[in-house]
PDB file of C-alpha atoms in Angstrom:
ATOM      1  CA  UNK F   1     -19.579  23.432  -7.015  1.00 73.00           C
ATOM      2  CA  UNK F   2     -18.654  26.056  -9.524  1.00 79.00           C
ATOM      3  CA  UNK F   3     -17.595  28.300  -6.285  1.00 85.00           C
ATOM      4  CA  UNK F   4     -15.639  25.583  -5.240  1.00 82.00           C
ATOM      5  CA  UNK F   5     -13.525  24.854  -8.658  1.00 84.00           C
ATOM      6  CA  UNK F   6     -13.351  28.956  -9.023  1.00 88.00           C
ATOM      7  CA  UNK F   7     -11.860  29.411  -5.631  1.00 92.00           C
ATOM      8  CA  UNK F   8      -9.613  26.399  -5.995  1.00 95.00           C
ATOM      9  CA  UNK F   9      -8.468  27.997  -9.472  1.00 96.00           C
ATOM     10  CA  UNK F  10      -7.342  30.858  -7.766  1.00 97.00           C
ATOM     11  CA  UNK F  11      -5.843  29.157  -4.951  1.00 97.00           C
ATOM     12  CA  UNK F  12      -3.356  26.801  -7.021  1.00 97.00           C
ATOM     13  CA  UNK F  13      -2.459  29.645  -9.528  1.00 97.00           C
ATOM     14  CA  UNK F  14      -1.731  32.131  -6.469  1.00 97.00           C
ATOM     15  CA  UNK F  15       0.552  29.657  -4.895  1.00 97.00           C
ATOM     16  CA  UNK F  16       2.058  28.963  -8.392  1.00 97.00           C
ATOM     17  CA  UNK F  17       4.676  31.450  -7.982  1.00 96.00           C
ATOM     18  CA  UNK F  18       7.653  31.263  -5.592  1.00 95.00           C
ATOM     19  CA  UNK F  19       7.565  34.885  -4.385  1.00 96.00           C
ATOM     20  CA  UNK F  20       3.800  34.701  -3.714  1.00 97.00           C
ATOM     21  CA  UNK F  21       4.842  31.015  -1.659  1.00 96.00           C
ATOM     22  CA  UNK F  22       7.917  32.585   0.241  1.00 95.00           C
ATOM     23  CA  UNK F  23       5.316  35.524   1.213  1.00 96.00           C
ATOM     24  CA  UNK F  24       2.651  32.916   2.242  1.00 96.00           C
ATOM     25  CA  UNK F  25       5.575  31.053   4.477  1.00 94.00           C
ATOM     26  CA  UNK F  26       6.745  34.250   6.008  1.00 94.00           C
ATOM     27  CA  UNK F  27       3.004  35.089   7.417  1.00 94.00           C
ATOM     28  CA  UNK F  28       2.679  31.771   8.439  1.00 91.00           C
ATOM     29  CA  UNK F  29       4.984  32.920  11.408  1.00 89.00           C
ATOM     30  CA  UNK F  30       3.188  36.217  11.760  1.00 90.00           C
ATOM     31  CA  UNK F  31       1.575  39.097  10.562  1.00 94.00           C
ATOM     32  CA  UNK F  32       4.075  41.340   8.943  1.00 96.00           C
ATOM     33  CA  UNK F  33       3.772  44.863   6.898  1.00 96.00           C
ATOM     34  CA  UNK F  34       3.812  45.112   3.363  1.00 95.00           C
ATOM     35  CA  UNK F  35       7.553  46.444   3.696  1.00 93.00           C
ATOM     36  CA  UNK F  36       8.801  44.276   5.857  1.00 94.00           C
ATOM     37  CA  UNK F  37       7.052  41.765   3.390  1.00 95.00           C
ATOM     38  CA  UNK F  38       8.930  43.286   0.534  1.00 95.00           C
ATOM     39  CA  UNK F  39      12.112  43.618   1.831  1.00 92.00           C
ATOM     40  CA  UNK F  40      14.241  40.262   0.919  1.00 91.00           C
ATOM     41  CA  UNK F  41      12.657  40.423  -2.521  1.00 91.00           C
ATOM     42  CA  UNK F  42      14.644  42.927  -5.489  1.00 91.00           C
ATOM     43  CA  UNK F  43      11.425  43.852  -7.154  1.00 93.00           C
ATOM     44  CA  UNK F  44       9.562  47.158  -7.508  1.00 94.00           C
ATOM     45  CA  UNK F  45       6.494  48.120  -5.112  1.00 93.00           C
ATOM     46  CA  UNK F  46       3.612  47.979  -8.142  1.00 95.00           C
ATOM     47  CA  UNK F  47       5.512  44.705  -8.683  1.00 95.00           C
ATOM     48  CA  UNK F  48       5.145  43.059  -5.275  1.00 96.00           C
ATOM     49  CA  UNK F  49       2.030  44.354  -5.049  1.00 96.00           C
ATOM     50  CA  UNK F  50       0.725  42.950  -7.458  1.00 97.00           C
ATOM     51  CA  UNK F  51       1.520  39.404  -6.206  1.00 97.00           C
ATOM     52  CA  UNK F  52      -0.010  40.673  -2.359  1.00 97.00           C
ATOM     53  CA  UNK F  53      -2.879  41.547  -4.734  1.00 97.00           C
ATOM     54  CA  UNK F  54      -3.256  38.060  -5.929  1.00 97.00           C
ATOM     55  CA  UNK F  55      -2.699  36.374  -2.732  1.00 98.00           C
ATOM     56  CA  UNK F  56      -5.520  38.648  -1.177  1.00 97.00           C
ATOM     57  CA  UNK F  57      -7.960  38.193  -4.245  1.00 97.00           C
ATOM     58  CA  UNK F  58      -7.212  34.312  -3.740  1.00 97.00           C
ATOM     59  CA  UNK F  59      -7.865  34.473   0.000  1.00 96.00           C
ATOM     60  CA  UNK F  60      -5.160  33.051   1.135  1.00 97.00           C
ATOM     61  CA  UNK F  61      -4.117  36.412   2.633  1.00 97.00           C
ATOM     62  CA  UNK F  62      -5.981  39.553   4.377  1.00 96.00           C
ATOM     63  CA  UNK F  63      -4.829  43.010   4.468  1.00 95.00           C
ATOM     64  CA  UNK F  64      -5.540  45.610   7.484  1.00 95.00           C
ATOM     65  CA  UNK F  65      -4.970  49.462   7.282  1.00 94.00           C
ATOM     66  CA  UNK F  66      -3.748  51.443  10.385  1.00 91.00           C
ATOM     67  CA  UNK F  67      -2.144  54.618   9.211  1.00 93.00           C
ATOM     68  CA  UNK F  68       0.371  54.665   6.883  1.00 91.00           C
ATOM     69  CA  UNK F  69       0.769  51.042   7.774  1.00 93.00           C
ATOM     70  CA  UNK F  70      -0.861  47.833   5.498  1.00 93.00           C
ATOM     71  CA  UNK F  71      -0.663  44.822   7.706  1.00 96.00           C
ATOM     72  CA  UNK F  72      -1.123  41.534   6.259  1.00 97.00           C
ATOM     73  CA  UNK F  73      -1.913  38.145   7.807  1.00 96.00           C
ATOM     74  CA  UNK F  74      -2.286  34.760   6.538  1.00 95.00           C
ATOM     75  CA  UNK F  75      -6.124  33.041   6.168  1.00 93.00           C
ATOM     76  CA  UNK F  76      -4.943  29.332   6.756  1.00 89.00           C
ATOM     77  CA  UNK F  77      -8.217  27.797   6.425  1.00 89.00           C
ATOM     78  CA  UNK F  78      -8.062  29.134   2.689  1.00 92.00           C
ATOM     79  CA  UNK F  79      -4.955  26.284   2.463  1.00 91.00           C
ATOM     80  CA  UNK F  80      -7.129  23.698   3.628  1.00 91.00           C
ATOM     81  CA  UNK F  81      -8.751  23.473   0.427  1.00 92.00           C
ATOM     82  CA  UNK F  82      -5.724  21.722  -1.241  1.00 93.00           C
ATOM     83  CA  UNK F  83      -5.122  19.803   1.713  1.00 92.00           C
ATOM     84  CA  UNK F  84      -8.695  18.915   1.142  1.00 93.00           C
ATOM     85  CA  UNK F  85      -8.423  18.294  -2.546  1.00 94.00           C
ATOM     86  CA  UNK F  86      -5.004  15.791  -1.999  1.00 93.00           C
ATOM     87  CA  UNK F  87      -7.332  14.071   0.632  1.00 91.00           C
ATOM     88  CA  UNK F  88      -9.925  13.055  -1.953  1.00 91.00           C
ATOM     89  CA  UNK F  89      -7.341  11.975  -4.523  1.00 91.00           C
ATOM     90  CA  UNK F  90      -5.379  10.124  -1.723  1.00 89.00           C
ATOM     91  CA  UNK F  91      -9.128   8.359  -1.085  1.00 88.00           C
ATOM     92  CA  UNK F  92      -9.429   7.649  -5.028  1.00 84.00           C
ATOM     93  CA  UNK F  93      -5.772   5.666  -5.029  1.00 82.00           C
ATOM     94  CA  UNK F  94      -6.693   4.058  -2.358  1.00 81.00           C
ATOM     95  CA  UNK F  95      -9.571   2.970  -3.431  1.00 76.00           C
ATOM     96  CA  UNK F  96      -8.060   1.864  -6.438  1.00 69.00           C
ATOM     97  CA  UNK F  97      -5.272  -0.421  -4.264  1.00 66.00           C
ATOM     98  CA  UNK F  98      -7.740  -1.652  -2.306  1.00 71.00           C
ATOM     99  CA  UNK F  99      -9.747  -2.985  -5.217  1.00 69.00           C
ATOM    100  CA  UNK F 100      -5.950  -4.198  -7.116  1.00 64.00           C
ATOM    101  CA  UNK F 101      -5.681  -5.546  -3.531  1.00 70.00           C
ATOM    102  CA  UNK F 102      -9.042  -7.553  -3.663  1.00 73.00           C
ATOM    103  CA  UNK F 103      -8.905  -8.950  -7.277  1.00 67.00           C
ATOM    104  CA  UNK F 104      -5.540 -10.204  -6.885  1.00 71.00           C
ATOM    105  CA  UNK F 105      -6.171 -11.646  -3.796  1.00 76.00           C
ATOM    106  CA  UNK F 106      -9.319 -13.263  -5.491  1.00 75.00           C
ATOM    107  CA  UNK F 107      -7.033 -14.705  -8.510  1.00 72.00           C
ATOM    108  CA  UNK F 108      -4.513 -15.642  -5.871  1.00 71.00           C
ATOM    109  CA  UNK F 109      -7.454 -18.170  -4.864  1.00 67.00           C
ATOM    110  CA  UNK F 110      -8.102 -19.440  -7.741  1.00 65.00           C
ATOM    111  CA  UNK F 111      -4.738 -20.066  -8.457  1.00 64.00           C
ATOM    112  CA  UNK F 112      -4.783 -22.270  -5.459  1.00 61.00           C
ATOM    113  CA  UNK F 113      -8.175 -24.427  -6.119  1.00 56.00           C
TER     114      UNK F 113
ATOM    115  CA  UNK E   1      16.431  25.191  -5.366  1.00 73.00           C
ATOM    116  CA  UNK E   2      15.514  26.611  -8.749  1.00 79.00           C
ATOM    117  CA  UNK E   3      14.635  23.449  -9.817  1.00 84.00           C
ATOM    118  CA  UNK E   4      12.580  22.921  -7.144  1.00 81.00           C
ATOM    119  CA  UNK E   5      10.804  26.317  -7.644  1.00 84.00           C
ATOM    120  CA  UNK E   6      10.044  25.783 -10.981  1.00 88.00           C
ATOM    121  CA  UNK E   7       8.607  22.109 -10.190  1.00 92.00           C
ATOM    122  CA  UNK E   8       6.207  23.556  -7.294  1.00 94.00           C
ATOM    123  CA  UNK E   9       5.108  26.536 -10.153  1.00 96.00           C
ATOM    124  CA  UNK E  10       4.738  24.128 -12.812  1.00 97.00           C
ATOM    125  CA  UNK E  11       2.719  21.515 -10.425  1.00 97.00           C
ATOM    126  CA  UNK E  12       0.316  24.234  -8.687  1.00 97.00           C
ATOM    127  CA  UNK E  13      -0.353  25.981 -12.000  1.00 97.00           C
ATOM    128  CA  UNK E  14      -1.537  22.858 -13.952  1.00 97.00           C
ATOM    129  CA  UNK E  15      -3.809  22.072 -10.829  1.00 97.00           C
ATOM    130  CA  UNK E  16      -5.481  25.443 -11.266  1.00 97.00           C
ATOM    131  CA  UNK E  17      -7.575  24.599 -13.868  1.00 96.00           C
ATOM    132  CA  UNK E  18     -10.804  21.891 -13.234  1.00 95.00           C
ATOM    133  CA  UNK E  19     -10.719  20.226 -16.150  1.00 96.00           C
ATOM    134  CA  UNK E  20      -6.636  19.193 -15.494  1.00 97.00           C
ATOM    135  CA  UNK E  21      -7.491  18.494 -11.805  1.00 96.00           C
ATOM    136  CA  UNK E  22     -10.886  16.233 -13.373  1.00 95.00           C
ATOM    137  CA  UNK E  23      -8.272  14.317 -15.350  1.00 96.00           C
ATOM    138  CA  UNK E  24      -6.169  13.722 -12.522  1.00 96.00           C
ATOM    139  CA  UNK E  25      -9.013  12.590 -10.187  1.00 94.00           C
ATOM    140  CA  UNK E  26     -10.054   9.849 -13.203  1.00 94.00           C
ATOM    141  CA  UNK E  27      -6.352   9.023 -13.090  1.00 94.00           C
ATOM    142  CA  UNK E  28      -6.036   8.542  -9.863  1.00 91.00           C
ATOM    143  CA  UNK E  29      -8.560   5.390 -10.158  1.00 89.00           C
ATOM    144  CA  UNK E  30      -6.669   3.798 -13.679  1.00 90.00           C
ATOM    145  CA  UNK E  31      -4.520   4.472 -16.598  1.00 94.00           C
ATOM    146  CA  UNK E  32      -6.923   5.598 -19.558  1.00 96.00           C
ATOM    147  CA  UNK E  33      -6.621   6.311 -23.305  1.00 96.00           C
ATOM    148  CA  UNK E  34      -6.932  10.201 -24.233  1.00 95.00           C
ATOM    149  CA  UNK E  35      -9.991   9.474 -25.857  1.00 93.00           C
ATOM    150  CA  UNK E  36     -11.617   7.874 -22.292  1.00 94.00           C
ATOM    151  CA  UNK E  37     -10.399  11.138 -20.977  1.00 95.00           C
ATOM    152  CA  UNK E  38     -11.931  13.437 -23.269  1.00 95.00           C
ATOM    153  CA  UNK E  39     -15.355  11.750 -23.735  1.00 92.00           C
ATOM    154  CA  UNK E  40     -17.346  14.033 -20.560  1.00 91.00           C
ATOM    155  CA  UNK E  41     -15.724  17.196 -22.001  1.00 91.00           C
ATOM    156  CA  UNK E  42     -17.612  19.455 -23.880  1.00 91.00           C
ATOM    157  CA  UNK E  43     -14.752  20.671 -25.711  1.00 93.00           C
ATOM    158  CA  UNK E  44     -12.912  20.523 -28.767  1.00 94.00           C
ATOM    159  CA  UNK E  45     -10.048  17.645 -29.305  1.00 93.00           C
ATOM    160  CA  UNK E  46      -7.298  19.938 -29.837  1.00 95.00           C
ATOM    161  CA  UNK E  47      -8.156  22.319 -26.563  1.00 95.00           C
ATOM    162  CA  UNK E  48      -8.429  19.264 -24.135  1.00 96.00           C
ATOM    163  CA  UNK E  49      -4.764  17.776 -26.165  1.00 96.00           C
ATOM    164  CA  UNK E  50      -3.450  21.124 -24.652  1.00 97.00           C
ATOM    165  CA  UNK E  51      -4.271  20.470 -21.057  1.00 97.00           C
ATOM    166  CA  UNK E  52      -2.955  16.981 -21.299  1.00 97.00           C
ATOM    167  CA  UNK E  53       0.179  18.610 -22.724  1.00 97.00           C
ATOM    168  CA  UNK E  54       0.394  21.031 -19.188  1.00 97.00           C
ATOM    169  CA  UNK E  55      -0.318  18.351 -17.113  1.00 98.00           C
ATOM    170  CA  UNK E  56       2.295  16.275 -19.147  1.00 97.00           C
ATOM    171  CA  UNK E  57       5.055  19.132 -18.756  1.00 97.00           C
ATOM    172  CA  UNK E  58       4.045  19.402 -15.206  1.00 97.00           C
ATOM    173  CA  UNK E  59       5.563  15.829 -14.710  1.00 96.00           C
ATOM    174  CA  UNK E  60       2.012  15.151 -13.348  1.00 97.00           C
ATOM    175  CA  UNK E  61       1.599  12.448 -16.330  1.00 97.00           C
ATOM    176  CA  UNK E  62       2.952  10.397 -18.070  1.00 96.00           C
ATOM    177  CA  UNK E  63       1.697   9.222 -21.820  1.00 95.00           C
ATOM    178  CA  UNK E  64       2.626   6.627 -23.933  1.00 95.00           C
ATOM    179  CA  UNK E  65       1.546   5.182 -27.604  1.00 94.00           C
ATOM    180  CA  UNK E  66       0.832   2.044 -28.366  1.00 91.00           C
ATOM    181  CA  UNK E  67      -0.644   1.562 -31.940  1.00 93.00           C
ATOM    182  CA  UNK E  68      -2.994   4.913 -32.824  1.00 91.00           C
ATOM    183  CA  UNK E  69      -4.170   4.852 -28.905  1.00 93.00           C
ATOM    184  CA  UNK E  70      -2.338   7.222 -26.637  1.00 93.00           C
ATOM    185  CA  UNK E  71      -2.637   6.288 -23.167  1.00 96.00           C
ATOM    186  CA  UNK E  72      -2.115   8.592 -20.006  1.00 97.00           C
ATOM    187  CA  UNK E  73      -1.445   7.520 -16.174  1.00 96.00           C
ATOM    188  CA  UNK E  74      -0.362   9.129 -13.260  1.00 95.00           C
ATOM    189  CA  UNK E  75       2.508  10.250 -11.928  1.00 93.00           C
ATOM    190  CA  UNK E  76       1.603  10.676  -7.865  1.00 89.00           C
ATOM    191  CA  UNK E  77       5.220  11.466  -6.992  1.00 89.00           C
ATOM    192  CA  UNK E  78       4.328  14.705  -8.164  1.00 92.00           C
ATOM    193  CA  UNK E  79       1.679  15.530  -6.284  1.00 91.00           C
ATOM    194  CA  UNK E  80       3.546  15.029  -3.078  1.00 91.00           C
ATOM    195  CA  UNK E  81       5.926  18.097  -4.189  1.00 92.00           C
ATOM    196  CA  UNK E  82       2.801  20.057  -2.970  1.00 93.00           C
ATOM    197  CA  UNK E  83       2.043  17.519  -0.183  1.00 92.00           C
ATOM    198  CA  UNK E  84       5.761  18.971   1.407  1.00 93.00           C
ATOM    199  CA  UNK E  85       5.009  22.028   0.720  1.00 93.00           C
ATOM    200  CA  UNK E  86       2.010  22.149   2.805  1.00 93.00           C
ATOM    201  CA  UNK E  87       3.975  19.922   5.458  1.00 91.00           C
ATOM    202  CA  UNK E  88       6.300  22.866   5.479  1.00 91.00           C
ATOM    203  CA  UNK E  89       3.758  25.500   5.981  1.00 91.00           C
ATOM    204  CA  UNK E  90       2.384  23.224   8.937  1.00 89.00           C
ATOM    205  CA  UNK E  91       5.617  23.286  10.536  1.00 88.00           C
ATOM    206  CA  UNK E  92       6.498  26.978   9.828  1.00 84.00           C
ATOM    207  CA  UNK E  93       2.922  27.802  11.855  1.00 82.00           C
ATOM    208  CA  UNK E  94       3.310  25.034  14.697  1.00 81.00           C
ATOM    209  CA  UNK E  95       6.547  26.705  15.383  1.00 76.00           C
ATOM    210  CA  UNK E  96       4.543  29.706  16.035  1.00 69.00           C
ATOM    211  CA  UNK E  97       1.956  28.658  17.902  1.00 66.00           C
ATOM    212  CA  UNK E  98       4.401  26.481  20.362  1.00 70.00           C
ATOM    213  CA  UNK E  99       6.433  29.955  20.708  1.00 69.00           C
ATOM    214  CA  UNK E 100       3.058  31.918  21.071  1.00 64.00           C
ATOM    215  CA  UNK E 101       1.732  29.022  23.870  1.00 70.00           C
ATOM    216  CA  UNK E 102       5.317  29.321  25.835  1.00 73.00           C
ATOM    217  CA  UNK E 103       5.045  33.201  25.856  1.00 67.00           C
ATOM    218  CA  UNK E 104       1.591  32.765  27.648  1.00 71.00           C
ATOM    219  CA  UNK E 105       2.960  30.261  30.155  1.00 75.00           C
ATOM    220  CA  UNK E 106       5.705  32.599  31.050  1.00 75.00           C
ATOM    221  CA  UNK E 107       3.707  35.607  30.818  1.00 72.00           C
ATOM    222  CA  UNK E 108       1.284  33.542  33.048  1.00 70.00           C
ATOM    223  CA  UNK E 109       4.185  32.812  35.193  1.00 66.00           C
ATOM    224  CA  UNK E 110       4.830  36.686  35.807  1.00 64.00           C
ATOM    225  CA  UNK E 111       1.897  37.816  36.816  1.00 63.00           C
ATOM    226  CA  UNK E 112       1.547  34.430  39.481  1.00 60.00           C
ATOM    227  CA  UNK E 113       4.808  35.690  41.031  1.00 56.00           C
TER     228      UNK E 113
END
């Protein structure tokens, strides 16, 4: 459980930046190097790295090395654990409508006695 | 777009803590007072007043005061900021695969001839 929160921690903070997010959507059409990463984006090298960095300690990306050449490619199943974490509040809501649902329902019939 | 930047930062960052995302889960089921909130934290008043305050700023909450008892609710327009986002992501990757599973055909096709 304490895996879990920790790797959810550093999934929401590494998406909590919009160059880190426009990286993520970029390799979600294919691998790419880190330069053709880095090339829409004004910043300095140590500066973009440092957001690959964070995307790669978070998972959500991995980095090969052939040559001279850093590859990176996206690890979508790392993703999955928002989508997993919206499922399970979507599940509490609803369980919370469905219960509004019921005890209105319930005081709709007693209305009617 | 900015706006919408800063939203999706402001969103995924006060999700990337468990104690925020625990106080959105009890949300999610009814509106509480801050007091309800606190009481399974182990943690001092003023440090658990701060994370309401970033989940607060995050648009993620809202809190009003009635008498001395503050009460906080959700705010689940918010979360489907990130619920798009992901939807996005989706998309960007389906594209890919659908161009990746034409290639094949045609590929496929080539060597048939």
């Amino acid at each position: 459980m304490a895996q879990y929160h920790s790797s959810l921690d550093s999934v929401f903070l590494a998406l909590a930046d919009p160059t880190r997010r426009a990286v993520i959507a970029r390799l979600g059409q294919r691998p790419a190097s880190i330069s053709e990463l880095a090339g829409p984006f004004d910043m300095a090298l140590p500066s973009f790295m440092k957001h690959i960095a964070t995307l790669e300690n978070a998972g959500l990306i991995r980095t090969s090395k052939h040559g001279r050449v850093r590859t990176c490619e996206i690890d979508r199943d790392r993703l999955s654990l928002i989508e997993d974490w919206l499922d399970e509040q979507r599940r509490l809501w609803e369980g919370r409508t469905d219960r509004l649902e019921s005890f209105l329902r319930d005081t709709d019939k007693d209305h009617a006695k």
